CSV table of C-alpha atoms in Angstrom, one decimal:
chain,number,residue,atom,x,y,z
A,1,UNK,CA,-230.4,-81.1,-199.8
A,2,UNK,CA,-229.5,-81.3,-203.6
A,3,UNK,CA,-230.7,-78.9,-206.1
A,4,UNK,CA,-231.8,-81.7,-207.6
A,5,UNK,CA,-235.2,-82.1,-205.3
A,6,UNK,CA,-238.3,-80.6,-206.3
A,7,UNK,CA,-238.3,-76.8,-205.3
A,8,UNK,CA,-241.6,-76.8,-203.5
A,9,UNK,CA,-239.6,-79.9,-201.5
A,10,UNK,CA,-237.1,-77.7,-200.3
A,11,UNK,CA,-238.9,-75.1,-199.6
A,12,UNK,CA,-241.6,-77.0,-197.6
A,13,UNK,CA,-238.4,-78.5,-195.6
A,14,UNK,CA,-237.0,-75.0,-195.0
A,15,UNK,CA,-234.1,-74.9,-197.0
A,16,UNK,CA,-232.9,-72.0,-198.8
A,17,UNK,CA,-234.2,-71.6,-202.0
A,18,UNK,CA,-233.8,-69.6,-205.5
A,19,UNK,CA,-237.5,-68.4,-205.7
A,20,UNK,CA,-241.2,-68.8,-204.3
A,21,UNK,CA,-243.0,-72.0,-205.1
A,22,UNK,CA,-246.6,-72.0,-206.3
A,23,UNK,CA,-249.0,-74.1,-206.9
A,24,UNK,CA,-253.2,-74.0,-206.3
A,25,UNK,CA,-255.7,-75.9,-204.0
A,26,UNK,CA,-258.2,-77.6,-206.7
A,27,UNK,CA,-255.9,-76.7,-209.5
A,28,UNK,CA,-257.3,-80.0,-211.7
A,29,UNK,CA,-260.9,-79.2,-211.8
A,30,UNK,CA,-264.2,-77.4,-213.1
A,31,UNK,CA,-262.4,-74.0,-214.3
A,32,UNK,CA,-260.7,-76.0,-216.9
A,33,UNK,CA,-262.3,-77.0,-220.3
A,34,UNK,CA,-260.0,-79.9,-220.2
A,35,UNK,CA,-261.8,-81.2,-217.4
A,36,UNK,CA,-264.9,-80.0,-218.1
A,37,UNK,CA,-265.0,-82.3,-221.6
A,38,UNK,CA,-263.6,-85.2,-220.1
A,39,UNK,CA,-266.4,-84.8,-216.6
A,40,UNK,CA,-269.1,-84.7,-219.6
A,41,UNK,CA,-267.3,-88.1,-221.1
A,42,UNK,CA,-267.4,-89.8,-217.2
A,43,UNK,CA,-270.0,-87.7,-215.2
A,44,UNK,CA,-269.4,-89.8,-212.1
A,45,UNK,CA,-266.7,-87.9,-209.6
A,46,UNK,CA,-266.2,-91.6,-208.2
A,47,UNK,CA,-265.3,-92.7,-211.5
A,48,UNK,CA,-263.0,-89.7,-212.4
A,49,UNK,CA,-261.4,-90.1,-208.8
A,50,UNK,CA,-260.8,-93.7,-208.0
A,51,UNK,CA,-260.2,-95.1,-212.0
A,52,UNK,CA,-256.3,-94.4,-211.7
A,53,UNK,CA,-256.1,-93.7,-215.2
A,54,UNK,CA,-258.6,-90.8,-214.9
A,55,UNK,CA,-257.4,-89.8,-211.8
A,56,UNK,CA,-253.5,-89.5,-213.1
A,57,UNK,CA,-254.8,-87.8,-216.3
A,58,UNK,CA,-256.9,-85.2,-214.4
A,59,UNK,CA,-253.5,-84.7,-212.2
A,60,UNK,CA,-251.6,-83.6,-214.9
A,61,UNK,CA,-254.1,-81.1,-216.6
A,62,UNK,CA,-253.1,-78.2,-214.7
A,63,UNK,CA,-249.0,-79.2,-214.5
A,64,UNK,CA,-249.7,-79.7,-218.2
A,65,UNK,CA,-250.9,-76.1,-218.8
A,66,UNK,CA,-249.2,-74.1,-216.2
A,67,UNK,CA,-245.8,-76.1,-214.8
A,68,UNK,CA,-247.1,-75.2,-211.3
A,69,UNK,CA,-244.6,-76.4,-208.8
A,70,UNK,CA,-247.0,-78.8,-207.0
A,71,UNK,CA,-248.9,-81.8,-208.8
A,72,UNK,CA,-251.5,-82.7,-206.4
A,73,UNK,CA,-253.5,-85.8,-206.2
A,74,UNK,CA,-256.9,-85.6,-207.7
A,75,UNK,CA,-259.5,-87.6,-205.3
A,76,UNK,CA,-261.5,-86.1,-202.4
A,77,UNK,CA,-261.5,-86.0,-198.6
A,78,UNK,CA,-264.3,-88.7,-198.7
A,79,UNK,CA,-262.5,-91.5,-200.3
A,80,UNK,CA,-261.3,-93.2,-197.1
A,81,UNK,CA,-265.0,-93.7,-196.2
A,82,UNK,CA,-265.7,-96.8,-198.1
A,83,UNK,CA,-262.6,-98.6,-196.8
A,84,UNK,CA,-264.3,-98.2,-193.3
A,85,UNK,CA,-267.6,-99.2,-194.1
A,86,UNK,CA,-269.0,-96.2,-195.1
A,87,UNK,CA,-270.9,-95.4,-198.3
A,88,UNK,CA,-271.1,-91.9,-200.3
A,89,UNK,CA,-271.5,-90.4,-203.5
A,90,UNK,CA,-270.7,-87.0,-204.5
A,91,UNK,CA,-273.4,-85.5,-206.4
A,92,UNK,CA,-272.5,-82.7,-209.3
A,93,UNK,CA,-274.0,-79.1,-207.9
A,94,UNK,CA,-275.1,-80.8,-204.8
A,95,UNK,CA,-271.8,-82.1,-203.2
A,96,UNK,CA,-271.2,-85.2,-201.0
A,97,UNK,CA,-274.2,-87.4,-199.6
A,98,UNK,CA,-274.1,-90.0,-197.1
A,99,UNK,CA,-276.2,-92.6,-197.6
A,100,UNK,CA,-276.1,-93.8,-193.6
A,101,UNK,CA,-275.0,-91.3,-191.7
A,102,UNK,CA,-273.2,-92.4,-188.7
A,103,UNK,CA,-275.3,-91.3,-185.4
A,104,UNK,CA,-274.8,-94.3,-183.2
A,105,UNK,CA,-272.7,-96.4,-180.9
A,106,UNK,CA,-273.5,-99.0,-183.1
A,107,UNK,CA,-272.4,-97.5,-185.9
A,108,UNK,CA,-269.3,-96.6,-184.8
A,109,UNK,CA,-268.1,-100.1,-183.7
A,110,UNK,CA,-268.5,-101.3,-186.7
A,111,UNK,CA,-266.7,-99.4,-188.6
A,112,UNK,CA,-263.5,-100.8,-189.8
A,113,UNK,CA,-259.8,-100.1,-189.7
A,114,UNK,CA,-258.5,-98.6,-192.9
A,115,UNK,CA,-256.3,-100.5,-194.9
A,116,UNK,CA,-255.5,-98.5,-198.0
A,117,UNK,CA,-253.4,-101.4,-200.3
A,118,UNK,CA,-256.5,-103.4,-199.7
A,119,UNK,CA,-259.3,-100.5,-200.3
A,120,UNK,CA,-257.5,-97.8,-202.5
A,121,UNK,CA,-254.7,-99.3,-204.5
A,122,UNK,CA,-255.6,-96.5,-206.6
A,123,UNK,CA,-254.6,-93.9,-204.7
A,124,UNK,CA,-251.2,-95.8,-204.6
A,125,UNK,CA,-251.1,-95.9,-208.4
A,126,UNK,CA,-251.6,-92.5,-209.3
A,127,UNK,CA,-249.3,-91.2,-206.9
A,128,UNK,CA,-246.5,-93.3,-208.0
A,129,UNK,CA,-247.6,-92.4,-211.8
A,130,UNK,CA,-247.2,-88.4,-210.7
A,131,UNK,CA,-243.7,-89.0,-209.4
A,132,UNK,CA,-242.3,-90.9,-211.9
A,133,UNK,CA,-244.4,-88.3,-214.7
A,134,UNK,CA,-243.2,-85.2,-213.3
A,135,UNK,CA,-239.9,-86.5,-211.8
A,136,UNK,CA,-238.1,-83.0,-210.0
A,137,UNK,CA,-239.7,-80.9,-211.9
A,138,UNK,CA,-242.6,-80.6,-209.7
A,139,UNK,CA,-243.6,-82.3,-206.0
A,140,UNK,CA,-246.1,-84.6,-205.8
A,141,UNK,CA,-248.9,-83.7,-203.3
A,142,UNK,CA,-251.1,-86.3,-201.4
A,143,UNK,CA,-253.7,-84.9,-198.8
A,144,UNK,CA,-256.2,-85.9,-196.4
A,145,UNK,CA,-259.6,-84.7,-194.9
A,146,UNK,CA,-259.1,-83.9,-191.1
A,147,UNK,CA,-261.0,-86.1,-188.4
A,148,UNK,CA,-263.5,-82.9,-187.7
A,149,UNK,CA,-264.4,-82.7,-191.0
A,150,UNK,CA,-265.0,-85.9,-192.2
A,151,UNK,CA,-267.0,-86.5,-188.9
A,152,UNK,CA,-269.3,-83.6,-190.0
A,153,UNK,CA,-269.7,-85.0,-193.2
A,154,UNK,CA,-270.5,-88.4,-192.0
A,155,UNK,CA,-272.4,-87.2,-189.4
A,156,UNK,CA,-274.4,-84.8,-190.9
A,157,UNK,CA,-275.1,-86.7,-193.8
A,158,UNK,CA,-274.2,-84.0,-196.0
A,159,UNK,CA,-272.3,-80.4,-196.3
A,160,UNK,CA,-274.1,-78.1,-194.0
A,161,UNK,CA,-274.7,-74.6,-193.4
A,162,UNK,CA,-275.2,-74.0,-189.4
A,163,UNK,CA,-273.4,-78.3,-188.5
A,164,UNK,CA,-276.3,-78.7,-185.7
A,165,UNK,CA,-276.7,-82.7,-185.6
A,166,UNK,CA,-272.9,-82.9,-185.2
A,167,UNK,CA,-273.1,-79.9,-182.8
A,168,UNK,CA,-275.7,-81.7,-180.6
A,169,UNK,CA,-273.9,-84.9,-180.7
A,170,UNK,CA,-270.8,-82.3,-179.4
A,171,UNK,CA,-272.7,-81.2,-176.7
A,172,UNK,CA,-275.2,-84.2,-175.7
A,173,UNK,CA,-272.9,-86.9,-176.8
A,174,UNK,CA,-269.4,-85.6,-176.8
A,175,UNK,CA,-268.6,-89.4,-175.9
A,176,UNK,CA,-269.8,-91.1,-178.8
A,177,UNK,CA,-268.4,-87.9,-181.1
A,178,UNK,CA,-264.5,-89.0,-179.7
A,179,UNK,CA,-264.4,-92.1,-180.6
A,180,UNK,CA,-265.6,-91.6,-184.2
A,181,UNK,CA,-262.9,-88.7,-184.2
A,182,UNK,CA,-260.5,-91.4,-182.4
A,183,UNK,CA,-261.4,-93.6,-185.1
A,184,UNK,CA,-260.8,-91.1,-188.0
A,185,UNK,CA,-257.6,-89.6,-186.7
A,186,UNK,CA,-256.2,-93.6,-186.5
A,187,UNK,CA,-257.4,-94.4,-190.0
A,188,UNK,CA,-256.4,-90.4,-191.3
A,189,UNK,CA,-252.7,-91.3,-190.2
A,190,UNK,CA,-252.3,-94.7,-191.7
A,191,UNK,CA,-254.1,-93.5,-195.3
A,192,UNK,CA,-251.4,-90.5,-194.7
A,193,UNK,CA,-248.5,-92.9,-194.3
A,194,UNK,CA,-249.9,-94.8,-197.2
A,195,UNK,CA,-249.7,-92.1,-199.5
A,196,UNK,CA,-246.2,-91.2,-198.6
A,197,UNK,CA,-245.0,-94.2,-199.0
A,198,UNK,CA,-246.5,-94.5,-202.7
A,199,UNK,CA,-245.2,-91.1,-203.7
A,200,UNK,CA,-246.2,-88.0,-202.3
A,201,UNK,CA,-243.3,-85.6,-201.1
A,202,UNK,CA,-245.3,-82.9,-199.4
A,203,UNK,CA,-248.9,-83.5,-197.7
A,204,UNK,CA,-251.9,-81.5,-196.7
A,205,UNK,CA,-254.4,-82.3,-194.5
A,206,UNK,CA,-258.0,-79.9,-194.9
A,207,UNK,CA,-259.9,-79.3,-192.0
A,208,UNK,CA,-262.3,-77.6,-194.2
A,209,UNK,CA,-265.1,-77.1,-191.1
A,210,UNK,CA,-263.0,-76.4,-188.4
A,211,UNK,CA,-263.5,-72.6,-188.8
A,212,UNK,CA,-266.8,-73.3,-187.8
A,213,UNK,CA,-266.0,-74.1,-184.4
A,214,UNK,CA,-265.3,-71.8,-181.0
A,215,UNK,CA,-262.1,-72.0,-180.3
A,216,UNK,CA,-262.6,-73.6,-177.3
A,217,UNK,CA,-264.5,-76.4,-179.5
A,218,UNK,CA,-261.6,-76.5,-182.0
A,219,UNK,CA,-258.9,-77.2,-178.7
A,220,UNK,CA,-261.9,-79.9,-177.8
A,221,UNK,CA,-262.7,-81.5,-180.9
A,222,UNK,CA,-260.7,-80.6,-183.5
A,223,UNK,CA,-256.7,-79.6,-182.9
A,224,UNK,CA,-256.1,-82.9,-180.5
A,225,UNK,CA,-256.8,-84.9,-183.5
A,226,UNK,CA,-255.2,-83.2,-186.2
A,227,UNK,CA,-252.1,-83.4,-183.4
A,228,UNK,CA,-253.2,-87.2,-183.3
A,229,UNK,CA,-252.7,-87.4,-186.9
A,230,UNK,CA,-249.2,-85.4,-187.0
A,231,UNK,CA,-247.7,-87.4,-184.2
A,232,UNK,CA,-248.5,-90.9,-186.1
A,233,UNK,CA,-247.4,-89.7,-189.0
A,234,UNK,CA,-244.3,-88.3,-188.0
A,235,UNK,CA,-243.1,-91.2,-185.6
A,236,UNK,CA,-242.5,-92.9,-189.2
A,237,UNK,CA,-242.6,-90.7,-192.0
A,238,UNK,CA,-240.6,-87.6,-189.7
A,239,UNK,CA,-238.7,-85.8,-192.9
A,240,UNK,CA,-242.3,-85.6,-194.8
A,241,UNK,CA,-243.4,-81.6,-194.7
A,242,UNK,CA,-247.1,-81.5,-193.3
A,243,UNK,CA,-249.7,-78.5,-194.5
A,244,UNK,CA,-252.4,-77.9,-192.5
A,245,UNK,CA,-255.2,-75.5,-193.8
A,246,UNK,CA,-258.6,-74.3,-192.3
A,247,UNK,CA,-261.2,-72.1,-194.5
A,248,UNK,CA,-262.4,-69.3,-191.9
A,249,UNK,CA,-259.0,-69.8,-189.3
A,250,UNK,CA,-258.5,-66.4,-188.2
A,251,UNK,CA,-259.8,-67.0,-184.7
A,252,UNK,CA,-257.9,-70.0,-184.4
A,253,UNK,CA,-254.5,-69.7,-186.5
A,254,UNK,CA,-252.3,-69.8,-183.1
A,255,UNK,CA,-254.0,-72.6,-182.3
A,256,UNK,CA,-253.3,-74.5,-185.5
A,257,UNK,CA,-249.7,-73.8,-184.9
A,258,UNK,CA,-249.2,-75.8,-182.0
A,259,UNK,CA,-250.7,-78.9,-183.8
A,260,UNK,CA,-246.9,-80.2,-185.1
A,261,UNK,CA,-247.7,-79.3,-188.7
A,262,UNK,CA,-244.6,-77.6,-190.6
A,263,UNK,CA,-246.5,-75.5,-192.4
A,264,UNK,CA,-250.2,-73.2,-192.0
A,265,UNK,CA,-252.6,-72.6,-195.0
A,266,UNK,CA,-253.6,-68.7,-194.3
A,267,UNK,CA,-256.8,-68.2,-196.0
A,268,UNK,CA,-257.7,-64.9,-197.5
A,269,UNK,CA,-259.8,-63.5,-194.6
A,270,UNK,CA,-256.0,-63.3,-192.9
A,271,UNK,CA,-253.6,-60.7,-193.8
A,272,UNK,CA,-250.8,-62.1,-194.9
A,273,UNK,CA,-248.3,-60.2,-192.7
A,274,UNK,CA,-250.8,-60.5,-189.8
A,275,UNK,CA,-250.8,-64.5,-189.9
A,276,UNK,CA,-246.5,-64.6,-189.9
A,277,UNK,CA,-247.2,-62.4,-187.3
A,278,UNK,CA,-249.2,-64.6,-185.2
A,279,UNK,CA,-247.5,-67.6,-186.5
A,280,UNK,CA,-244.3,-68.7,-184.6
A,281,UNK,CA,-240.8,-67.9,-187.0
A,282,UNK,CA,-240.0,-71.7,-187.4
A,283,UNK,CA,-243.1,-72.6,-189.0
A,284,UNK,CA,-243.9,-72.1,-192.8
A,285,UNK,CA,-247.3,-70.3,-194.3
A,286,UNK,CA,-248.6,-71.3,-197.5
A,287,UNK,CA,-251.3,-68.7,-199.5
A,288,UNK,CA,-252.9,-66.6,-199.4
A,289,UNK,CA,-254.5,-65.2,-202.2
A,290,UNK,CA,-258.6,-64.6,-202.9
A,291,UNK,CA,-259.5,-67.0,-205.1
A,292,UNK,CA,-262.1,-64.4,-205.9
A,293,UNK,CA,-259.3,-62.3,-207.5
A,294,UNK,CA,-258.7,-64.5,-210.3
A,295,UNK,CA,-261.5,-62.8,-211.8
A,296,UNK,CA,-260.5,-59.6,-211.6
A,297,UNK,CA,-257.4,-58.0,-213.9
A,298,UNK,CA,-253.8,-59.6,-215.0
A,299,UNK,CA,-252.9,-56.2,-213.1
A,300,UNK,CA,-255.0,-56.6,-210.0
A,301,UNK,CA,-253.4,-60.9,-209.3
A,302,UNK,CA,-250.0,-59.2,-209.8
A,303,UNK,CA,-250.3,-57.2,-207.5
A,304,UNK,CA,-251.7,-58.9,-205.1
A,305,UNK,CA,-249.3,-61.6,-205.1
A,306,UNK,CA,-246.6,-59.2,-204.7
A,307,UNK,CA,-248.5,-58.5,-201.6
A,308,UNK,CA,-248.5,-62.0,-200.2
A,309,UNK,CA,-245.0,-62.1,-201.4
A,310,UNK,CA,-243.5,-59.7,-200.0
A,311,UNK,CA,-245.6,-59.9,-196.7
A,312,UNK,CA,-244.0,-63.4,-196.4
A,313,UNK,CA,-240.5,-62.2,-197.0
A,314,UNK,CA,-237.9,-64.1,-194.6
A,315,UNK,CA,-240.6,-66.9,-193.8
A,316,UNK,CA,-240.7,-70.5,-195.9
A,317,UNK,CA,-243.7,-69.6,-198.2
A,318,UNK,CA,-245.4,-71.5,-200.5
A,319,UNK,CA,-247.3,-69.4,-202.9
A,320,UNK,CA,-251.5,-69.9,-203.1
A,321,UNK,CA,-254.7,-69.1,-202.9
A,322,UNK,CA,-256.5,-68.6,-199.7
A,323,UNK,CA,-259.0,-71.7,-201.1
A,324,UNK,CA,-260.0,-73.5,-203.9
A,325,UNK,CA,-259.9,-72.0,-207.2
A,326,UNK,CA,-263.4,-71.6,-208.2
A,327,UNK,CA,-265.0,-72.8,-211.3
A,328,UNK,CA,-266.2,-70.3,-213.6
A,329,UNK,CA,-262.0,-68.6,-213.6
A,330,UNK,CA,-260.6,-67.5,-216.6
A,331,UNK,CA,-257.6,-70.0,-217.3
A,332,UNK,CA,-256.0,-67.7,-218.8
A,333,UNK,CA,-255.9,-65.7,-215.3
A,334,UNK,CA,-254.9,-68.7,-213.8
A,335,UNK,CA,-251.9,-68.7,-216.0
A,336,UNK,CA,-251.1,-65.1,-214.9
A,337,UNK,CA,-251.2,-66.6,-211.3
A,338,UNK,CA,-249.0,-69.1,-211.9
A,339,UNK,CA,-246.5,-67.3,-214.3
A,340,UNK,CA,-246.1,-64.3,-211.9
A,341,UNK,CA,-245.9,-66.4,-208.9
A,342,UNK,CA,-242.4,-67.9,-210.5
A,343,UNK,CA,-241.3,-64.2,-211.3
A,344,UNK,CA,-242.2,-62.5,-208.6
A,345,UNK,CA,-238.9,-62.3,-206.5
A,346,UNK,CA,-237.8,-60.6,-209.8
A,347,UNK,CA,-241.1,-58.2,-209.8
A,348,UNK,CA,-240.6,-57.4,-205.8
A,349,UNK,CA,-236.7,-57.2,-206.6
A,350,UNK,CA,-237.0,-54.5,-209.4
A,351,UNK,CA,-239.4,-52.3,-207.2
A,352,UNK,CA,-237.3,-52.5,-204.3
């Protein structure tokens, strides 16, 4: 491939490349002031997510400030809901809230195929806005909530702490529990194939609550559909670099491998080293720093990313945290993140 593709593209493909990309999961958000003012301006998430001229703006805040080498969508796992027939709002402090959750046969027949042109033209918009705005200078990112996830959510009603009413439907109803994940996975792949289409380069799909699950759960009710989802995709969208991340995956990071992603999110609780280790040599690792580090010293996130770094040597690596940056960070730490993560071949190269 030319040069003239995105690095983060051609790193996320495999191809050889002059440095380590970088960018951050929830990199446009609530450690920003930029944000901050314009959530006081529109204090509905829905709003800031689904008005495509708030979404786009919110996009570019941190490619703005930093140049990461990722712009990634900003929207939210839940968004497909409504196009199915399910209702939430995302309450600031509280997170997402279901207004029905979905705990019966009933329910689940009714729900509706996704069809994102008709439901989330928005999505569509912003994405094609973020290419043409940030042409090679950056990839575009589109992403997805995994089919165990988003049944949790909609299932329990809310974001829990121990997931018992999906666990019981699991294990008393693991029945009615497929065919809403059958449903998801479906809906997860076209919304995926929509967004590639409209402009994202490289996607990720979160299956935030996975780690909560045994792993022989996870091979049950989790990995078959984020396989599900990978297969779809990549029976028409096959040259489109997949990311798959799980908070809490250390007892199940081989098993994520064998889901047909390209790529594995390590989260922080891994060592980096450890996770290539585990990982089969064809696939790539994204991470892994602790988000928890950005509050520490410029000194202390240099050297930790020459950690991950270096750890990662000879494996495609895409440079980032272990999560979500957390609100509250200094930006100004998040710029030493993102400046030392683009010279940080140079930093490992000059201690060598």
């Amino acid at each position: 491939m030319s040069d003239s593709q995105p690095l983060l593209l051609r790193a996320a493909r495999g191809e050889s490349v002059e440095r380590t990309p970088v960018w951050m999961m929830r990199q446009a958000g609530r450690y920003m002031k930029v944000y901050r003012d314009l959530r006081d301006r529109y204090p509905s998430f829905r709003e800031r997510s689904e008005n495509p001229d708030l979404s786009y703006q919110i996009s570019m805040q941190p490619f703005e400030a930093f140049q990461p080498d990722g712009v990634i969508l900003f929207s939210d796992i839940l968004t497909p809901l409504p196009g199915m027939g399910i209702d939430f709002d995302i309450v600031e402090s509280k997170g997402p809230l279901i207004q029905q959750p979905i705990r019966s046969l009933s329910q689940i027949e009714a729900l509706q195929p996704l069809e994102p042109n008709a439901t989330m033209p928005f999505v569509g918009e912003v994405l094609g806005r973020l290419r043409e705005s940030v042409g090679n200078k950056a990839a575009v990112l589109g992403f997805v909530g995994a089919p165990w996830t988003l049944a949790a959510y909609v299932v329990e009603g809310k974001s829990s702490k121990n997931y018992a009413v999906i666990k019981a439907m699991a294990f008393q109803q693991p029945d009615l529990l497929h065919r809403l994940l059958n449903h998801f996975a479906e809906s997860i792949a076209t919304y995926l194939r929509y967004q590639i289409d409209s402009g994202a380069q490289v996607v990720q799909m979160f299956d935030s609550w996975a780690g909560q699950l045994s792993p022989a759960d996870y091979d049950t009710f989790a990995a078959p559909y984020q396989k599900r989802v990978v297969d779809l995709v990549k029976s028409t969208h096959p040259d489109t670099p997949m990311i798959l991340y799980i908070s809490g995956s250390a007892g199940v990071l081989e098993r994520m491998g064998r889901t047909g992603v390209d790529i594995i999110s390590l989260d922080w609780t891994v060592d980096m080293a450890d996770g290539c280790a585990r990982l089969p040599e064809h696939l790539g690792v994204q991470g892994n720093v602790d988000p928890g580090l950005l509050f520490g010293t410029p000194e202390a996130i240099r050297e930790r990313i020459v950690d991950a770094v270096r750890k990662a040597r000879g494996r495609r690596h895409i440079l980032n945290l272990g999560h979500g940056i957390l609100p509250g960070t200094p930006e100004d730490n998040a710029k030493v993140f993102f400046e030392t993560g683009k010279t940080v071949d140079n930093l490992i190269g000059s201690a060598a």
